[in-house]
Coordinates of C-alpha atoms in Angstrom, one line a residue:
Chain A
M1 CA 101.7 66.2 84.6
S2 CA 101.7 65.4 88.3
E3 CA 100.2 67.5 91.1
A4 CA 101.8 71.0 91.5
L5 CA 104.4 71.3 94.3
L6 CA 103.9 75.0 94.5
T7 CA 101.0 77.2 93.3
L8 CA 100.7 80.9 93.2
H9 CA 97.3 82.0 92.5
D10 CA 95.7 85.4 91.8
A11 CA 98.7 87.0 93.4
V12 CA 99.5 90.7 93.8
V13 CA 102.7 92.0 95.4
H14 CA 103.1 95.6 96.4
R15 CA 106.3 97.6 97.2
G16 CA 105.2 100.6 99.1
R17 CA 101.8 101.4 97.7
R18 CA 102.5 100.3 94.2
A19 CA 101.7 96.9 92.7
V20 CA 104.8 95.6 91.2
L21 CA 103.8 92.1 90.4
Q22 CA 100.6 90.4 89.2
V23 CA 100.4 86.6 88.7
P24 CA 97.1 85.2 87.7
H25 CA 98.3 81.6 88.1
L26 CA 101.6 79.8 88.2
E27 CA 102.4 76.3 89.1
I28 CA 105.6 74.5 89.8
F29 CA 105.8 70.7 89.3
P30 CA 108.0 68.2 91.0
H31 CA 111.4 67.8 89.4
E32 CA 111.0 70.6 86.9
V33 CA 113.2 73.6 86.4
L34 CA 111.2 76.7 85.5
A35 CA 113.3 79.3 84.0
V36 CA 111.9 82.8 84.5
I37 CA 113.1 85.4 81.9
G38 CA 112.3 89.0 81.4
P39 CA 114.1 92.3 81.0
N40 CA 115.7 94.1 84.0
G41 CA 113.2 95.5 86.4
A42 CA 110.5 93.4 84.9
G43 CA 109.7 91.9 88.4
K44 CA 111.6 88.5 88.1
T45 CA 113.2 88.8 91.5
T46 CA 109.9 90.0 93.1
L47 CA 108.3 86.7 91.6
L48 CA 110.9 84.6 93.2
L49 CA 110.8 86.4 96.6
A50 CA 106.9 85.9 96.5
L51 CA 107.3 82.2 95.7
A52 CA 109.8 81.8 98.4
A53 CA 107.4 83.6 101.0
L54 CA 110.0 86.3 101.5
L55 CA 107.6 89.1 100.2
P56 CA 103.9 89.2 101.5
L57 CA 101.1 88.9 99.1
E58 CA 98.7 92.0 99.0
Q59 CA 96.2 89.6 97.4
G60 CA 96.1 85.9 96.5
E61 CA 97.6 82.8 97.9
L62 CA 100.7 80.6 97.7
R63 CA 100.2 76.9 98.2
F64 CA 102.9 74.3 99.0
R65 CA 101.8 70.7 98.5
G66 CA 98.2 72.0 98.5
Q67 CA 98.5 73.7 101.8
V68 CA 98.3 77.6 102.0
V69 CA 101.5 79.2 103.1
Q70 CA 100.7 81.9 105.8
P71 CA 103.4 84.8 105.3
R72 CA 103.7 85.2 109.0
R73 CA 103.9 81.5 109.7
A74 CA 106.1 80.6 106.9
L75 CA 109.0 79.2 108.7
A76 CA 108.1 75.5 108.1
Y77 CA 107.7 76.2 104.4
R78 CA 111.0 78.2 104.2
R79 CA 112.7 75.3 105.8
R80 CA 111.7 73.1 102.9
I81 CA 113.2 75.4 100.4
A82 CA 116.5 77.2 99.7
V83 CA 117.3 80.6 98.0
V84 CA 120.3 81.5 96.1
L85 CA 120.4 85.2 95.3
Q86 CA 122.4 87.2 92.7
E87 CA 125.2 88.0 95.2
P88 CA 126.6 85.2 97.2
L89 CA 126.2 87.1 100.5
L90 CA 128.5 84.8 102.5
L91 CA 128.7 85.4 106.2
R92 CA 131.9 85.9 108.2
G93 CA 133.5 82.6 109.0
T94 CA 135.0 79.8 106.9
V95 CA 133.6 78.2 103.8
Y96 CA 132.6 75.1 105.9
D97 CA 130.7 77.5 108.4
N98 CA 128.8 79.0 105.5
V99 CA 127.9 75.7 103.9
A100 CA 126.8 74.4 107.3
L101 CA 124.7 77.5 108.1
G102 CA 121.3 76.3 107.1
L103 CA 121.8 72.9 108.8
R104 CA 122.8 74.6 112.0
L105 CA 119.7 76.9 111.7
R106 CA 117.7 73.7 111.8
G107 CA 119.5 72.4 114.8
L108 CA 121.3 69.5 113.5
D109 CA 124.3 68.2 115.5
E110 CA 127.8 68.7 114.2
D111 CA 128.3 65.1 113.2
A112 CA 125.3 65.1 111.1
I113 CA 126.3 68.4 109.5
A114 CA 129.7 67.2 108.7
A115 CA 128.2 64.1 107.0
R116 CA 126.1 66.3 104.7
V117 CA 128.4 69.3 104.2
E118 CA 131.5 67.3 103.2
P119 CA 130.0 65.5 100.1
W120 CA 128.7 68.8 98.7
L121 CA 131.9 70.6 99.3
R122 CA 133.6 67.8 97.1
R123 CA 130.8 67.8 94.6
L124 CA 131.2 71.4 94.0
N125 CA 135.0 71.3 94.0
I126 CA 135.4 73.5 97.0
A127 CA 136.6 70.8 99.5
H128 CA 140.1 72.4 99.4
L129 CA 138.6 75.7 100.5
A130 CA 136.7 74.5 103.4
Q131 CA 138.8 76.3 106.1
R132 CA 139.4 79.4 104.0
P133 CA 137.7 82.7 105.2
A134 CA 134.5 82.8 103.0
R135 CA 135.0 86.5 102.4
R136 CA 138.3 86.0 100.6
L137 CA 137.1 83.9 97.7
S138 CA 137.0 84.7 94.1
G139 CA 133.6 85.4 92.4
G140 CA 133.3 81.8 91.0
E141 CA 134.4 80.2 94.3
A142 CA 131.9 82.3 96.2
R143 CA 129.1 81.4 93.9
R144 CA 130.0 77.7 94.4
V145 CA 129.8 78.1 98.1
S146 CA 126.5 79.9 97.9
L147 CA 125.2 76.9 95.8
A148 CA 126.6 74.4 98.2
R149 CA 124.9 76.3 101.1
A150 CA 121.7 75.8 99.4
L151 CA 122.0 72.4 97.9
V152 CA 123.2 70.8 101.3
L153 CA 119.7 71.5 102.6
Q154 CA 118.2 69.1 100.1
P155 CA 115.4 71.5 99.5
D156 CA 112.0 70.5 97.9
I157 CA 112.4 73.6 95.8
L158 CA 115.5 75.6 95.0
F159 CA 115.2 79.2 94.1
L160 CA 118.0 80.8 92.0
D161 CA 118.1 84.4 91.2
E162 CA 120.5 85.0 88.4
P163 CA 123.2 83.2 90.5
F164 CA 126.0 83.5 87.8
N165 CA 125.4 87.1 86.9
A166 CA 128.6 89.2 86.6
L167 CA 131.0 86.2 86.3
D168 CA 133.4 86.0 83.4
T169 CA 132.2 83.7 80.6
P170 CA 134.3 80.6 81.1
T171 CA 133.5 80.6 84.9
R172 CA 129.8 81.1 84.1
N173 CA 129.7 78.4 81.5
Q174 CA 131.5 75.9 83.8
L175 CA 129.1 76.6 86.7
L176 CA 126.1 76.2 84.3
D177 CA 127.5 72.9 83.1
D178 CA 127.8 71.7 86.7
L179 CA 124.3 73.0 87.6
Q180 CA 122.7 71.3 84.6
A181 CA 124.4 68.1 85.5
L182 CA 123.3 68.4 89.2
F183 CA 119.7 69.2 88.2
R184 CA 119.6 66.1 85.9
A185 CA 121.3 63.8 88.4
E186 CA 119.2 64.9 91.5
G187 CA 115.9 65.5 89.9
I188 CA 115.9 68.9 91.7
T189 CA 112.9 71.1 91.4
A190 CA 114.0 74.6 90.8
V191 CA 113.0 78.2 89.8
Y192 CA 115.8 79.7 87.9
I193 CA 115.7 83.5 87.3
T194 CA 117.7 84.8 84.3
H195 CA 117.7 87.3 81.4
D196 CA 119.9 85.0 79.3
F197 CA 117.9 83.0 76.8
G198 CA 120.8 80.5 76.6
E199 CA 120.6 79.7 80.2
A200 CA 116.7 79.5 80.1
L201 CA 117.1 77.1 77.2
A202 CA 119.8 75.0 78.7
L203 CA 118.2 74.5 82.1
G204 CA 114.5 75.2 82.0
R205 CA 111.9 72.4 81.2
R206 CA 109.4 75.3 81.1
V207 CA 110.1 79.0 80.7
A208 CA 108.0 81.9 82.2
V209 CA 108.2 85.3 80.7
V210 CA 107.8 88.3 83.1
M211 CA 107.4 91.8 81.8
D212 CA 106.2 95.0 83.4
G213 CA 105.4 93.1 86.6
R214 CA 103.1 90.6 84.9
L215 CA 103.5 87.0 84.1
R216 CA 103.0 87.2 80.3
Q217 CA 103.7 83.6 79.0
V218 CA 104.6 80.2 80.5
G219 CA 105.3 77.2 78.4
P220 CA 108.0 74.8 77.2
P221 CA 111.2 76.8 76.0
Q222 CA 110.6 75.9 72.3
E223 CA 107.0 77.2 72.4
V224 CA 108.0 80.5 74.1
F225 CA 110.9 81.1 71.8
T226 CA 109.1 80.2 68.5
A227 CA 105.5 81.1 69.3
P228 CA 105.6 84.2 71.6
H229 CA 102.2 85.5 72.7
D230 CA 102.8 89.1 71.7
V231 CA 105.2 91.3 69.8
R232 CA 107.1 92.6 73.1
I233 CA 107.8 88.9 74.1
A234 CA 108.8 88.1 70.6
R235 CA 111.3 90.9 70.5
F236 CA 112.6 89.9 74.0
V237 CA 113.1 86.3 73.0
G238 CA 115.2 87.3 70.1
V239 CA 112.7 87.6 67.2
E240 CA 114.4 90.4 65.3
T241 CA 112.0 90.7 62.3
V242 CA 108.6 92.0 63.1
L243 CA 106.5 92.8 60.0
P244 CA 103.2 94.5 60.4
G245 CA 100.4 93.5 57.9
R246 CA 96.8 92.1 57.6
V247 CA 95.5 88.6 57.0
Q248 CA 94.5 88.5 53.3
S249 CA 93.3 84.9 53.1
Q250 CA 93.3 81.5 54.9
H251 CA 93.6 78.2 53.1
A252 CA 94.5 74.7 54.3
G253 CA 96.1 75.7 57.5
Y254 CA 98.1 78.6 55.8
L255 CA 97.6 82.3 56.2
R256 CA 98.6 84.8 53.6
I257 CA 99.6 88.1 55.1
A258 CA 99.6 91.2 53.1
L259 CA 102.5 93.2 54.6
D260 CA 102.3 97.0 55.0
A261 CA 105.5 97.0 53.1
G262 CA 103.6 95.8 50.0
W263 CA 104.4 92.2 49.6
T264 CA 103.0 89.1 51.1
V265 CA 104.2 86.2 53.4
D266 CA 102.7 82.9 54.0
A267 CA 102.5 81.6 57.6
V268 CA 101.1 78.6 59.5
G269 CA 98.5 79.5 61.9
Q270 CA 94.9 80.7 62.7
A271 CA 93.6 84.3 62.3
P272 CA 90.6 85.8 60.9
V273 CA 90.8 87.3 57.5
G274 CA 91.3 91.0 57.7
A275 CA 92.8 90.9 61.2
A276 CA 95.9 93.3 61.8
V277 CA 98.8 91.1 62.7
Y278 CA 102.6 91.0 63.1
A279 CA 104.6 88.3 61.1
C280 CA 107.5 87.5 63.4
L281 CA 110.6 85.7 62.1
R282 CA 113.7 84.5 64.0
P283 CA 116.9 85.4 62.3
D284 CA 118.2 81.8 62.2
Q285 CA 115.1 80.8 60.2
V286 CA 116.1 82.9 57.2
T287 CA 118.4 81.6 54.3
V288 CA 120.3 84.2 52.4
W289 CA 121.1 83.7 48.6
R290 CA 123.2 85.7 46.2
A291 CA 121.4 84.3 43.1
E292 CA 117.7 83.8 42.7
P293 CA 116.8 80.6 44.6
P294 CA 115.4 77.6 42.8
A295 CA 111.6 77.6 42.5
A296 CA 111.5 74.0 43.9
S297 CA 112.7 75.2 47.3
S298 CA 110.5 74.0 50.3
A299 CA 110.6 77.5 51.6
R300 CA 107.2 79.2 50.7
N301 CA 108.4 82.7 51.3
R302 CA 111.0 84.6 49.4
C303 CA 112.0 88.3 49.1
H304 CA 114.5 90.3 47.1
G305 CA 116.5 93.2 48.6
R306 CA 119.8 94.7 49.3
V307 CA 122.0 94.2 52.4
Q308 CA 121.6 97.3 54.6
R309 CA 123.9 96.5 57.4
L310 CA 126.3 93.8 58.7
M311 CA 127.1 93.3 62.2
S312 CA 129.4 90.7 63.8
L313 CA 128.1 88.9 66.9
G314 CA 131.1 86.6 67.3
A315 CA 130.1 83.1 65.9
V316 CA 127.6 84.6 63.5
V317 CA 127.1 87.8 61.5
K318 CA 123.7 89.7 61.7
V319 CA 122.6 90.6 58.3
V320 CA 119.9 93.3 58.0
V321 CA 118.3 93.4 54.5
D322 CA 116.0 95.9 53.1
C323 CA 113.2 93.9 51.4
Q324 CA 111.2 96.3 49.5
G325 CA 110.8 98.6 52.4
A326 CA 110.8 96.0 55.2
A327 CA 113.8 95.2 57.3
V328 CA 114.4 91.4 57.6
V329 CA 117.3 90.1 59.7
A330 CA 119.1 86.9 59.1
H331 CA 122.1 85.3 60.8
V332 CA 124.9 83.8 58.7
T333 CA 128.1 82.1 59.9
Q334 CA 131.4 83.7 59.2
P335 CA 132.4 81.2 56.5
S336 CA 129.0 81.7 54.7
L337 CA 129.6 85.5 54.8
T338 CA 132.8 84.9 53.0
A339 CA 131.4 82.4 50.6
L340 CA 128.4 84.6 49.6
D341 CA 130.6 87.7 49.4
L342 CA 128.2 89.6 51.5
H343 CA 128.7 93.3 51.9
E344 CA 126.6 96.4 52.5
G345 CA 124.7 97.1 49.4
A346 CA 124.9 93.5 48.0
E347 CA 121.8 92.3 46.1
V348 CA 120.4 89.2 47.9
W349 CA 117.4 86.9 48.1
L350 CA 116.0 85.6 51.3
T351 CA 113.9 82.6 51.8
F352 CA 112.1 81.2 54.8
K353 CA 109.4 78.5 55.5
A354 CA 105.8 79.3 56.4
S355 CA 106.2 77.3 59.5
A356 CA 109.1 79.8 60.6
V357 CA 106.6 82.7 60.6
H358 CA 104.8 83.2 63.8
V359 CA 101.7 85.4 63.7
V360 CA 100.8 87.6 66.7
P361 CA 97.8 89.8 66.9
R362 CA 98.4 93.6 66.5
G363 CA 97.0 96.1 69.1
Chain N
M1 CA 154.1 123.9 133.4
E2 CA 155.8 123.1 136.6
T3 CA 152.5 122.4 138.3
L4 CA 151.7 120.1 135.6
W5 CA 155.0 118.2 135.8
R6 CA 154.8 118.1 139.6
G7 CA 151.2 116.9 139.3
L8 CA 152.1 114.1 136.9
L9 CA 154.9 112.9 139.2
E10 CA 152.6 112.9 142.2
A11 CA 149.9 111.2 140.2
L12 CA 152.3 108.4 139.4
H13 CA 153.3 108.2 143.0
L14 CA 149.5 108.0 144.1
L15 CA 148.7 105.3 141.4
L16 CA 151.7 103.2 142.3
S17 CA 151.3 103.6 146.1
G18 CA 147.6 102.2 145.6
D19 CA 145.8 105.0 147.4
P20 CA 142.6 103.2 148.5
E21 CA 140.4 106.2 147.9
I22 CA 141.4 106.7 144.3
W23 CA 140.9 103.0 143.6
A24 CA 137.5 103.0 145.3
I25 CA 136.5 106.0 143.1
T26 CA 137.7 104.2 139.9
W27 CA 136.0 101.0 140.8
R28 CA 132.7 103.0 141.6
S29 CA 133.0 104.8 138.3
L30 CA 133.5 101.5 136.4
R31 CA 130.6 99.9 138.3
I32 CA 128.1 102.7 137.7
S33 CA 129.0 103.4 134.1
G34 CA 129.3 99.7 133.3
L35 CA 125.9 98.9 134.7
A36 CA 124.3 102.1 132.9
T37 CA 126.0 100.8 129.6
L38 CA 124.7 97.3 130.1
I39 CA 121.1 98.6 130.8
S40 CA 121.3 100.8 127.8
L41 CA 122.4 97.9 125.7
I42 CA 119.6 95.8 126.9
L43 CA 117.2 98.6 126.1
G44 CA 119.0 100.0 122.9
L45 CA 120.0 96.9 121.0
P46 CA 116.3 95.7 120.5
A47 CA 115.0 99.2 119.9
G48 CA 117.8 100.0 117.3
T49 CA 117.2 96.7 115.6
W50 CA 113.4 97.2 115.5
L51 CA 113.8 100.7 114.1
A52 CA 116.3 99.4 111.4
L53 CA 114.3 96.3 110.4
R54 CA 110.8 97.5 110.5
S55 CA 110.2 99.7 107.6
R56 CA 106.5 100.1 108.3
I57 CA 106.7 101.7 111.7
P58 CA 104.3 104.7 111.8
G59 CA 106.3 107.9 112.0
R60 CA 109.7 106.1 111.6
R61 CA 111.5 109.2 110.4
L62 CA 110.2 111.1 113.5
W63 CA 111.6 108.3 115.6
F64 CA 114.9 108.5 114.0
S65 CA 115.0 112.2 114.6
V66 CA 114.1 111.7 118.3
V67 CA 117.0 109.2 118.7
H68 CA 119.4 111.4 116.9
T69 CA 118.5 114.3 119.0
G70 CA 118.9 112.1 122.1
M71 CA 122.4 111.3 120.9
A72 CA 123.4 114.9 121.5
L73 CA 121.5 115.3 124.7
P74 CA 123.5 117.6 127.1
P75 CA 124.3 115.7 130.3
V76 CA 123.2 118.7 132.6
V77 CA 119.8 118.7 131.0
V78 CA 119.4 114.9 131.6
G79 CA 120.6 115.6 135.3
L80 CA 118.1 118.4 135.6
V81 CA 115.1 116.3 134.4
V82 CA 116.2 113.2 136.5
A83 CA 116.7 115.5 139.6
L84 CA 113.2 117.0 139.0
F85 CA 111.7 113.4 139.0
L86 CA 113.9 112.2 142.1
W87 CA 113.6 115.3 144.2
R88 CA 111.8 114.7 147.5
T89 CA 108.8 116.5 146.1
G90 CA 109.1 115.1 142.6
P91 CA 106.9 112.2 141.2
L92 CA 109.5 109.6 142.2
G93 CA 110.8 111.4 145.4
R94 CA 109.3 108.7 147.7
L95 CA 111.9 106.2 146.4
G96 CA 114.7 108.2 148.0
W97 CA 117.1 107.7 145.1
M98 CA 118.4 111.2 144.9
Y99 CA 122.1 111.5 145.5
T100 CA 122.5 107.7 145.3
P101 CA 124.4 105.7 142.7
T102 CA 121.0 104.5 141.4
A103 CA 120.2 108.1 140.3
M104 CA 123.5 108.3 138.5
V105 CA 122.8 105.1 136.7
I106 CA 119.3 106.2 135.7
A107 CA 120.8 109.5 134.3
Q108 CA 123.6 107.7 132.4
V109 CA 121.2 105.1 131.0
I110 CA 119.3 108.1 129.6
I111 CA 122.4 109.6 128.1
A112 CA 123.8 106.3 126.6
T113 CA 120.6 104.6 125.3
P114 CA 119.9 106.9 122.4
M115 CA 123.6 106.4 121.4
V116 CA 123.2 102.6 121.3
V117 CA 119.8 102.8 119.5
G118 CA 121.2 105.2 116.9
L119 CA 124.4 103.4 116.2
T120 CA 122.7 100.0 116.2
A121 CA 120.0 101.1 113.7
T122 CA 122.7 102.7 111.5
A123 CA 124.9 99.5 111.6
L124 CA 122.0 97.3 110.6
Q125 CA 120.7 99.7 107.9
Q126 CA 124.1 99.7 106.3
Q127 CA 124.0 96.0 105.8
D128 CA 122.9 94.6 102.4
A129 CA 119.2 94.5 102.6
R130 CA 119.2 91.3 100.6
L131 CA 121.1 89.6 103.4
R132 CA 117.8 89.3 105.4
W133 CA 116.1 87.6 102.5
Q134 CA 119.2 85.3 102.0
L135 CA 119.1 84.2 105.7
L136 CA 115.3 83.8 105.8
G137 CA 115.5 81.9 102.5
L138 CA 118.0 79.5 104.2
G139 CA 115.6 78.7 107.0
A140 CA 116.5 81.3 109.7
S141 CA 113.6 82.0 112.2
R142 CA 113.1 85.7 113.2
R143 CA 115.2 85.3 116.3
Q144 CA 118.1 83.6 114.4
L145 CA 117.9 86.2 111.7
I146 CA 118.5 89.0 114.4
V147 CA 121.2 87.1 116.0
L148 CA 123.0 86.5 112.6
L149 CA 122.5 90.2 111.7
W150 CA 124.0 91.2 115.0
R151 CA 127.0 88.8 114.5
E152 CA 127.6 90.2 111.0
A153 CA 127.5 93.8 112.4
R154 CA 129.4 93.0 115.3
L155 CA 132.2 95.7 114.8
P156 CA 129.8 98.7 114.4
L157 CA 127.7 97.3 117.3
L158 CA 130.9 97.1 119.5
A159 CA 131.5 100.7 118.5
A160 CA 128.0 101.5 119.7
V161 CA 128.9 99.9 123.0
I162 CA 132.2 101.8 123.2
A163 CA 130.5 105.2 122.3
G164 CA 127.8 104.6 125.0
F165 CA 130.2 103.6 127.6
G166 CA 132.5 106.6 126.6
S167 CA 129.7 109.0 126.9
V168 CA 128.8 108.0 130.4
I169 CA 132.2 107.4 131.9
S170 CA 133.3 110.9 130.7
E171 CA 130.1 112.9 131.7
V172 CA 130.2 115.1 134.7
G173 CA 127.1 117.3 134.7
A174 CA 124.4 114.7 135.3
S175 CA 126.5 112.7 137.8
L176 CA 127.1 115.8 139.8
M177 CA 123.5 117.0 139.8
V178 CA 121.9 113.7 140.8
G179 CA 124.8 112.0 142.5
G180 CA 126.0 115.1 144.6
N181 CA 129.6 113.9 144.7
L182 CA 129.3 112.3 148.1
R183 CA 132.4 110.7 149.5
R184 CA 132.4 106.9 149.6
S185 CA 128.9 106.8 147.9
T186 CA 128.5 108.7 144.7
R187 CA 131.9 110.2 144.0
V188 CA 133.3 109.1 140.6
L189 CA 136.3 109.9 138.6
T190 CA 134.8 112.9 136.7
T191 CA 133.1 114.5 139.8
A192 CA 136.3 113.9 142.0
I193 CA 138.4 115.6 139.2
V194 CA 136.1 118.8 139.5
L195 CA 136.3 118.6 143.3
E196 CA 140.1 118.2 143.5
T197 CA 140.7 121.0 140.9
R198 CA 138.4 123.3 143.0
R199 CA 140.4 122.5 146.1
G200 CA 143.7 123.2 144.2
E201 CA 144.7 119.6 144.7
F202 CA 146.0 119.4 141.1
D203 CA 148.2 116.3 141.8
R204 CA 145.2 114.3 142.9
A205 CA 143.1 115.7 140.0
I206 CA 145.9 114.8 137.6
A207 CA 146.2 111.2 138.9
L208 CA 142.4 110.8 138.4
S209 CA 142.6 112.2 134.9
V210 CA 145.3 109.8 134.1
I211 CA 143.2 106.9 135.4
L212 CA 140.2 108.1 133.3
L213 CA 142.4 108.5 130.2
G214 CA 143.8 105.0 130.9
L215 CA 140.4 103.5 131.0
A216 CA 139.4 105.2 127.7
F217 CA 142.7 103.9 126.2
A218 CA 142.1 100.3 127.4
V219 CA 138.6 100.2 126.0
N220 CA 139.8 101.8 122.6
Y221 CA 142.7 99.3 122.5
A222 CA 140.4 96.4 123.1
L223 CA 138.2 97.6 120.2
T224 CA 141.2 98.1 117.8
W225 CA 142.5 94.6 118.7
L226 CA 139.1 93.1 117.8
Q227 CA 139.1 95.1 114.5
Q228 CA 142.5 93.9 113.6
H229 CA 141.7 90.4 114.5
D230 CA 138.7 90.5 112.2
E231 CA 140.4 92.3 109.4
D232 CA 143.0 89.6 109.4
G233 CA 140.3 87.3 108.3
E234 CA 140.2 85.2 111.4
P235 CA 136.9 83.2 111.6

């Protein structure tokens, strides 16, 4: 990977006297989109503000292109970046005035401003709104203006803090599509805060997980979603089955885990024999059968149980199965639900591959 | 009732006939209170902004309490304090400002400044705190940030100016104490109204009152016009 554009090292941010964010080390590389996910109040926005030099660091340093960014002399750095917050926070004046704001702050003349603003108005489909008062726009239009206001600056790094929060689903999906296309076409470097895994997967080349004011994991989306570092991250990224147990044996890259519930699962991974672990399983990795599955199946793990609960999630149905005292969650499509005749109390078999089981240490 | 009616007619006559003394008093009132408002704005706007935007000021709550108390300062108390300073034997007696328009401006600045500071701080504190991050995040310098925040809060800030001007154009206690109501020098609308009423010259007192009310109306009308202009979404 190339040299980092932005580095936050050994950073601590305080609000009042309380430390609200601790980041041992985080790098942002050119042309990558780093999606930052975490629950509400985890410190995601604080991380974004610290990266944008909008909050002072109590400890540690922020480096841009290798140079330390001094909080009190950060203007030069802040003029190389752009920030889009949750609310559009448009100023009085027209849409054009709002989009031109950052360029006017940089002292460009009006001809140069027009030459840069107009293409972005067209690109974000808001050219027809140019002379409209900015405070009379719909939520989606205001978000587009807010994006154009940042993109027109051609920033080295774009910081976005849940910019499409509180928008209706079609508008949000449309804006996400447009943003994804823009990121790809322009090779924009961005930090994108979200609590939506779908957005993180769609936009992020890497994903950072922030919880309780700490940076807990950074990696490619697939790694974070399939191999979370601990059980809290696992639960947050959608792992619904978390089974406590102990490593019984290790052989040829496989672990056999004796679950507290009394049965065993095989997993791919490394852990010392006797170690207390959690076997984590994503619901989309579990197959549901009404008859006993054939022994020749490639899935090493199988369990037998009864459907405890069904819950429709729209496109899929969540099936909670009591497998000999352990709750295992699977997702099935609506047609599969009908074909399998699944109902509460139905007898079922579940199968899943050893590679689908992710093992995290307990305690 | 008859006195009031006769007074109103006489006032109208005086106003329309262009009585030079009345217009001189009016012009003097505007000059003194206008200058005092301008100075209080120069002092109060930055002070109110500093108080609103700097969360780490030591004793910030105490400062706010001082400002809020200042907003309710009785003009006679201000007049007394300024008089004690400017009196011949006072610390600033050598300047010879007692019973001059300068003394009146000083007293009025003391009355209006807390008003401007307090209302400026409140106006800026009511803004979305994230707006500052947003503007800095778009590349605003500290100075540009403050100008933009003032521009966004221009209506409440205008109200601060009006409140400051209103408090000094209508006060009588301090102006009487430090100005002395001297003819052709320190006589302003409010002190002239007191004098004419004492003399029993109700028609002149009413004429001066009508002018004072007219000034207040003109200023409020201007504010309302600006508000309506803004609410209509005009950029």
